Coordinates of N, CA and C and ligand atoms in Angstrom, one line a residue:
M543 N 64.4 -26.3 -17.2 CA 62.8 -26.5 -17.5 C 62.6 -25.8 -16.0
R544 N 61.3 -24.9 -16.6 CA 60.8 -24.7 -15.1 C 59.8 -24.8 -14.5
L545 N 59.4 -25.3 -13.7 CA 57.9 -25.7 -13.7 C 57.4 -25.0 -12.5
S546 N 56.0 -25.0 -13.1 CA 54.7 -24.1 -12.1 C 54.8 -24.5 -10.9
R547 N 54.2 -24.4 -10.1 CA 53.7 -25.0 -8.8 C 52.6 -25.7 -9.2
K548 N 51.9 -25.7 -9.6 CA 50.8 -26.5 -10.1 C 51.6 -27.9 -10.7
A549 N 52.1 -28.2 -11.9 CA 53.2 -28.8 -12.3 C 53.6 -29.7 -11.6
A550 N 54.4 -28.8 -10.9 CA 55.0 -29.7 -9.6 C 54.6 -30.2 -8.5
G551 N 53.4 -29.8 -8.7 CA 52.2 -30.7 -7.2 C 52.0 -31.5 -7.7
F552 N 51.5 -31.7 -9.5 CA 51.3 -32.6 -10.1 C 52.3 -34.0 -10.5
I553 N 53.6 -33.5 -10.2 CA 54.5 -34.6 -10.4 C 54.7 -35.3 -9.4
A554 N 54.6 -34.4 -8.0 CA 55.0 -34.7 -6.6 C 53.6 -35.7 -6.5
A555 N 52.6 -35.5 -6.5 CA 51.8 -36.4 -6.6 C 52.0 -37.5 -7.7
A556 N 52.1 -37.6 -8.5 CA 52.4 -38.7 -9.5 C 53.9 -39.9 -8.6
A557 N 54.3 -39.1 -8.6 CA 55.8 -39.8 -7.6 C 54.9 -40.6 -6.2
M558 N 54.5 -39.9 -5.5 CA 53.3 -40.8 -4.7 C 52.8 -41.7 -5.0
F559 N 52.1 -41.5 -6.3 CA 51.8 -42.6 -6.6 C 52.3 -43.9 -6.6
T560 N 53.1 -43.3 -7.3 CA 54.1 -44.6 -7.8 C 54.8 -45.0 -6.6
V561 N 55.0 -44.1 -5.4 CA 55.7 -44.9 -4.3 C 54.3 -45.9 -3.8
V562 N 53.0 -45.4 -4.1 CA 52.0 -45.9 -3.1 C 51.5 -47.1 -4.1
A563 N 52.0 -47.2 -5.5 CA 52.0 -48.2 -6.1 C 52.0 -49.6 -5.5
P564 N 52.9 -49.8 -4.9 CA 53.3 -51.8 -4.0 C 52.1 -51.8 -3.4
A565 N 52.0 -50.6 -2.7 CA 50.3 -50.8 -1.8 C 49.4 -51.7 -2.7
T566 N 49.4 -51.2 -3.8 CA 48.2 -51.8 -4.4 C 48.6 -53.4 -4.1
A567 N 49.4 -54.1 -3.9 CA 49.6 -55.5 -4.1 C 48.9 -55.6 -2.6
A568 N 48.4 -55.3 -2.3 CA 47.6 -55.5 -0.5 C 46.0 -55.7 -1.5
V569 N 46.5 -55.4 -2.7 CA 44.9 -56.5 -3.4 C 44.9 -57.7 -3.3
A570 N 46.4 -58.2 -3.3 CA 46.5 -59.6 -3.2 C 45.9 -60.2 -1.8
S571 N 45.6 -61.4 -2.1 CA 44.9 -61.8 -1.0 C 45.7 -61.8 0.6
P572 N 45.4 -61.8 1.3 CA 46.0 -62.0 3.3 C 46.9 -63.2 2.7
R573 N 46.1 -64.3 2.3 CA 46.3 -65.7 2.7 C 47.8 -65.8 0.9
S574 N 47.8 -65.2 0.3 CA 48.5 -65.1 -0.8 C 49.6 -65.6 -0.6
T575 N 50.6 -65.5 0.4 CA 51.4 -65.8 1.1 C 51.3 -67.2 1.7
C576 N 52.2 -68.2 1.2 CA 52.2 -69.7 1.3 C 53.6 -70.0 2.5
Y577 N 53.0 -70.0 3.8 CA 54.4 -70.7 4.3 C 55.0 -72.3 4.4
G578 N 56.4 -72.0 5.1 CA 57.0 -73.2 4.6 C 56.4 -74.9 5.6
G579 N 56.5 -75.6 4.8 CA 55.9 -76.8 5.1 C 54.8 -77.1 4.7
R580 N 54.3 -76.4 3.9 CA 52.6 -76.6 3.2 C 53.2 -76.0 1.6
V581 N 51.6 -76.7 1.0 CA 51.2 -76.8 0.2 C 49.8 -75.7 -0.6
C582 N 49.8 -74.7 -0.8 CA 48.8 -73.7 -0.7 C 47.5 -73.7 -1.9
L583 N 46.4 -74.3 -1.7 CA 45.8 -74.3 -3.2 C 44.7 -73.1 -3.3
Y584 N 44.3 -72.6 -4.3 CA 43.9 -71.5 -4.6 C 42.6 -71.6 -5.0
A585 N 41.3 -70.7 -4.8 CA 40.5 -71.0 -5.9 C 39.9 -69.8 -6.6
G586 N 41.1 -68.7 -6.8 CA 41.0 -68.3 -7.9 C 42.7 -67.8 -8.4
F587 N 42.4 -67.7 -9.7 CA 44.2 -67.4 -10.6 C 44.7 -66.2 -10.0
D588 N 46.3 -66.5 -9.9 CA 47.3 -65.6 -9.5 C 47.3 -65.4 -7.6
Y589 N 46.8 -66.6 -7.0 CA 46.9 -67.1 -5.6 C 45.2 -65.9 -4.9
N590 N 44.2 -65.7 -5.7 CA 43.2 -64.9 -5.4 C 43.3 -63.9 -5.3
R591 N 44.2 -63.1 -6.2 CA 44.6 -61.6 -6.2 C 43.2 -60.8 -6.5
G592 N 42.8 -59.9 -6.1 CA 41.6 -59.2 -6.1 C 40.2 -60.1 -6.0
Q593 N 40.7 -61.6 -5.6 CA 39.4 -62.1 -5.7 C 38.7 -62.4 -4.3
A594 N 37.7 -63.1 -4.2 CA 37.1 -64.4 -3.5 C 38.5 -64.8 -2.8
D595 N 38.8 -64.8 -1.0 CA 39.8 -65.5 -0.7 C 39.7 -66.4 -0.5
H596 N 39.3 -67.8 -0.9 CA 39.3 -69.3 -0.9 C 40.7 -69.6 -1.3
W597 N 41.0 -70.0 0.0 CA 43.1 -71.1 -0.4 C 42.2 -71.9 0.9
R598 N 43.5 -73.3 0.7 CA 43.2 -73.9 1.8 C 45.0 -74.4 1.8
D599 N 45.6 -74.7 2.8 CA 47.3 -75.4 2.6 C 46.9 -76.8 3.0
F600 N 48.0 -77.3 2.7 CA 48.2 -78.8 3.1 C 49.4 -78.6 3.5
V601 N 49.9 -79.8 4.4 CA 50.6 -81.0 4.6 C 50.9 -81.9 5.1
Q602 N 50.0 -82.9 4.3 CA 49.8 -84.5 3.8 C 49.0 -84.7 3.0
D603 N 49.1 -85.3 2.4 CA 48.5 -86.2 0.8 C 46.7 -85.7 1.4
D604 N 46.2 -85.4 0.6 CA 44.1 -86.0 0.6 C 44.0 -86.6 -0.8
S605 N 43.4 -87.7 -0.7 CA 43.0 -88.6 -1.8 C 41.8 -88.1 -2.3
D606 N 41.0 -87.1 -1.7 CA 39.6 -86.9 -2.1 C 39.4 -84.9 -1.2
L607 N 39.1 -84.4 -2.2 CA 38.9 -83.0 -1.6 C 37.6 -83.1 -1.8
T608 N 36.9 -83.7 -2.2 CA 35.6 -83.4 -2.0 C 34.5 -83.4 -0.6
D609 N 35.3 -83.8 0.2 CA 35.2 -83.4 1.8 C 36.1 -82.5 2.4
N610 N 36.7 -81.9 1.6 CA 37.1 -80.4 2.0 C 36.8 -79.2 1.6
N611 N 36.2 -77.8 2.5 CA 36.1 -76.8 2.0 C 37.1 -76.1 2.1
W612 N 37.2 -74.8 1.3 CA 37.8 -74.0 1.7 C 37.7 -72.9 2.9
L613 N 38.7 -72.6 2.7 CA 38.8 -71.5 4.2 C 38.8 -70.1 3.7
N614 N 38.2 -68.9 4.4 CA 37.8 -68.1 4.0 C 39.6 -67.5 4.4
W615 N 39.6 -66.2 4.1 CA 40.9 -65.3 4.3 C 41.3 -65.1 6.1
D616 N 40.3 -65.0 6.8 CA 40.1 -64.9 8.5 C 40.7 -66.6 8.6
F617 N 40.9 -67.7 8.0 CA 40.4 -69.1 8.3 C 39.7 -69.6 8.3
S618 N 38.1 -69.0 8.9 CA 36.7 -69.7 9.0 C 36.3 -70.3 7.8
N619 N 35.5 -71.1 7.6 CA 35.1 -72.2 6.7 C 34.6 -71.6 5.6
S620 N 34.5 -71.5 4.4 CA 33.8 -71.4 3.6 C 32.5 -71.8 3.3
W621 N 33.1 -73.0 4.0 CA 31.2 -73.6 3.3 C 31.7 -74.0 1.3
H622 N 32.6 -74.2 1.5 CA 32.1 -74.1 0.2 C 33.5 -74.8 -0.6
S623 N 32.7 -76.1 -1.6 CA 33.8 -77.2 -1.4 C 35.1 -77.2 -2.3
M624 N 36.3 -77.8 -2.0 CA 37.5 -77.4 -3.2 C 37.4 -78.3 -4.0
N625 N 36.6 -79.2 -3.9 CA 36.8 -79.9 -5.5 C 36.0 -79.5 -6.7
N626 N 37.3 -79.8 -7.5 CA 37.4 -78.8 -8.8 C 37.2 -77.3 -9.0
E627 N 37.8 -76.8 -7.9 CA 37.5 -75.8 -7.5 C 39.3 -74.7 -7.8
T628 N 40.4 -75.6 -7.7 CA 42.0 -74.8 -7.7 C 42.2 -74.6 -9.2
S629 N 43.1 -73.3 -9.0 CA 42.9 -72.5 -9.6 C 44.9 -71.9 -9.9
S630 N 45.2 -71.4 -8.8 CA 46.7 -71.5 -8.6 C 47.1 -72.4 -7.3
V631 N 48.5 -72.5 -7.4 CA 49.0 -73.3 -6.1 C 50.6 -72.8 -6.1
R632 N 50.6 -72.5 -4.6 CA 52.2 -72.6 -3.9 C 52.7 -73.5 -3.5
N633 N 54.2 -74.0 -3.8 CA 54.7 -75.6 -3.0 C 55.7 -75.2 -1.8
R634 N 55.7 -74.7 -1.0 CA 56.4 -74.5 0.1 C 56.7 -75.7 1.3
V635 N 56.6 -77.0 1.0 CA 56.5 -78.4 1.8 C 57.4 -78.9 2.0
G636 N 58.7 -78.6 1.3 CA 59.8 -79.2 1.0 C 60.0 -80.2 -0.2
C637 N 59.1 -80.8 -0.6 CA 60.0 -82.0 -2.0 C 58.5 -81.8 -3.1
S638 N 58.1 -82.3 -4.1 CA 57.4 -82.2 -5.0 C 56.0 -82.5 -4.8
A639 N 55.0 -81.9 -5.5 CA 53.6 -81.8 -4.6 C 52.8 -82.7 -6.1
T640 N 52.5 -83.4 -6.5 CA 51.3 -83.3 -7.1 C 49.2 -83.2 -7.4
L641 N 49.5 -82.6 -7.9 CA 47.8 -82.6 -8.0 C 47.0 -83.5 -9.2
W642 N 45.8 -84.0 -9.0 CA 45.4 -85.0 -9.4 C 44.1 -84.7 -10.1
Q643 N 43.7 -85.3 -11.3 CA 42.2 -85.0 -11.8 C 40.8 -85.1 -10.7
H644 N 41.1 -86.6 -10.3 CA 40.2 -87.3 -10.1 C 40.8 -88.3 -8.4
A645 N 39.7 -88.0 -7.4 CA 40.1 -88.6 -6.3 C 40.4 -89.9 -6.2
G646 N 41.8 -89.8 -5.6 CA 42.3 -91.7 -5.8 C 43.4 -91.5 -6.2
Y647 N 43.9 -90.2 -7.3 CA 45.1 -90.0 -7.6 C 45.0 -90.8 -8.9
T648 N 44.3 -90.7 -9.4 CA 44.1 -91.2 -11.2 C 43.7 -89.7 -12.2
G649 N 43.6 -89.6 -13.5 CA 43.5 -89.1 -14.3 C 44.6 -88.4 -14.6
A650 N 44.4 -86.6 -15.2 CA 45.4 -86.0 -15.6 C 46.1 -85.6 -14.3
H651 N 47.1 -84.7 -14.3 CA 47.7 -85.1 -13.4 C 49.2 -83.7 -13.8
S652 N 49.4 -82.6 -12.5 CA 50.7 -82.0 -12.6 C 51.3 -82.1 -11.6
T653 N 52.7 -82.0 -11.8 CA 53.5 -82.3 -10.4 C 54.4 -80.8 -10.3
F654 N 54.2 -80.1 -9.4 CA 55.2 -78.8 -8.3 C 56.1 -79.4 -7.5
T655 N 57.1 -79.0 -7.8 CA 58.3 -78.4 -7.1 C 57.9 -77.8 -5.9
H656 N 58.9 -78.2 -5.1 CA 59.2 -77.1 -3.9 C 59.8 -76.0 -4.3
N657 N 59.2 -75.1 -3.8 CA 59.3 -73.5 -3.8 C 58.6 -73.5 -5.1
S658 N 57.9 -74.4 -5.9 CA 57.5 -73.6 -7.1 C 56.1 -73.0 -7.2
N659 N 55.5 -71.7 -7.4 CA 54.3 -71.3 -8.0 C 53.8 -71.5 -9.5
D660 N 52.8 -71.5 -9.4 CA 51.9 -71.4 -10.5 C 50.6 -70.7 -10.3
G661 N 50.7 -70.0 -11.0 CA 48.9 -68.8 -10.4 C 48.5 -69.0 -11.7
F662 N 48.6 -70.1 -12.7 CA 47.8 -69.9 -13.6 C 47.3 -71.4 -13.9
L663 N 46.6 -72.6 -13.6 CA 47.0 -73.4 -13.9 C 46.1 -74.3 -15.2
S664 N 45.2 -73.3 -16.0 CA 44.7 -73.1 -17.1 C 45.9 -73.9 -17.8
N665 N 47.1 -73.7 -18.3 CA 47.9 -73.9 -19.0 C 48.7 -75.2 -18.9
N666 N 47.9 -76.3 -17.7 CA 49.1 -77.2 -17.3 C 48.1 -78.6 -17.4
A667 N 48.7 -80.1 -17.3 CA 48.1 -80.5 -17.5 C 47.0 -81.0 -16.6
I668 N 46.5 -81.0 -15.2 CA 46.2 -80.9 -14.7 C 45.0 -79.6 -14.9
G669 N 44.8 -78.5 -15.5 CA 44.4 -77.9 -15.5 C 43.6 -76.9 -14.6
N670 N 42.6 -76.1 -15.2 CA 41.7 -75.3 -14.6 C 40.4 -75.9 -13.6
N671 N 40.2 -75.5 -12.7 CA 39.1 -75.9 -12.0 C 38.9 -77.7 -12.0
R672 N 40.0 -78.0 -11.5 CA 39.5 -79.9 -12.2 C 40.6 -80.6 -11.1
T673 N 41.1 -79.9 -10.2 CA 41.8 -80.9 -9.1 C 40.9 -81.4 -7.6
S674 N 41.3 -82.7 -7.8 CA 40.2 -83.8 -6.5 C 41.0 -84.4 -5.6
A675 N 42.3 -83.8 -5.8 CA 43.7 -84.6 -4.9 C 44.6 -84.3 -4.9
I676 N 45.2 -84.6 -4.1 CA 47.1 -83.7 -3.9 C 47.8 -84.9 -3.2
D677 N 48.8 -85.0 -3.5 CA 50.0 -86.0 -3.2 C 51.2 -85.6 -3.1
I678 N 51.5 -85.6 -1.5 CA 52.6 -84.9 -1.7 C 53.8 -85.5 -1.3
W679 N 54.7 -85.7 -2.1 CA 55.8 -86.9 -2.1 C 56.4 -87.3 -0.6
C680 N 56.7 -86.3 -0.1 CA 57.7 -86.5 1.3 C 56.8 -86.7 2.6
R681 N 55.4 -86.6 2.0 CA 54.6 -86.9 3.9 C 53.7 -88.1 3.3
Ligands
CA936 CA1 40.0 -85.1 2.0
CA937 CA1 50.5 -72.4 -15.3
CA938 CA1 38.3 -83.7 -10.8

């Protein structure tokens, strides 16, 4: 098949788009990566992809998230309470971690093993926008 210069240009552009596509991952939040030794909570589904980057990481238990604010992508304080706002989670802390519905570790809960990711808490027992405490088993 012979291609006109224009068609070839289009195909080249399409190929370029294909190459560029992974960079669309730049839409992923700057804090969507969760580093070792932490459990990372996100206010949005899919680790805040394409959304306001309200996130926070934990290295130990916190029995009551009502006194915790989300961080912004640049680590500044969002002044926005974390209570009942977690929608996705990554666990890199080295052991399982449980998210609880109520402060003091009561109510509905879901446990996430080390190295697990869940970008959608609506289909977990803990549910979406209900987390009020985090129990990290090894800390
Ligand atoms: Ca707290
Ligand atoms: Ca889920
Ligand atoms: Ca709650």
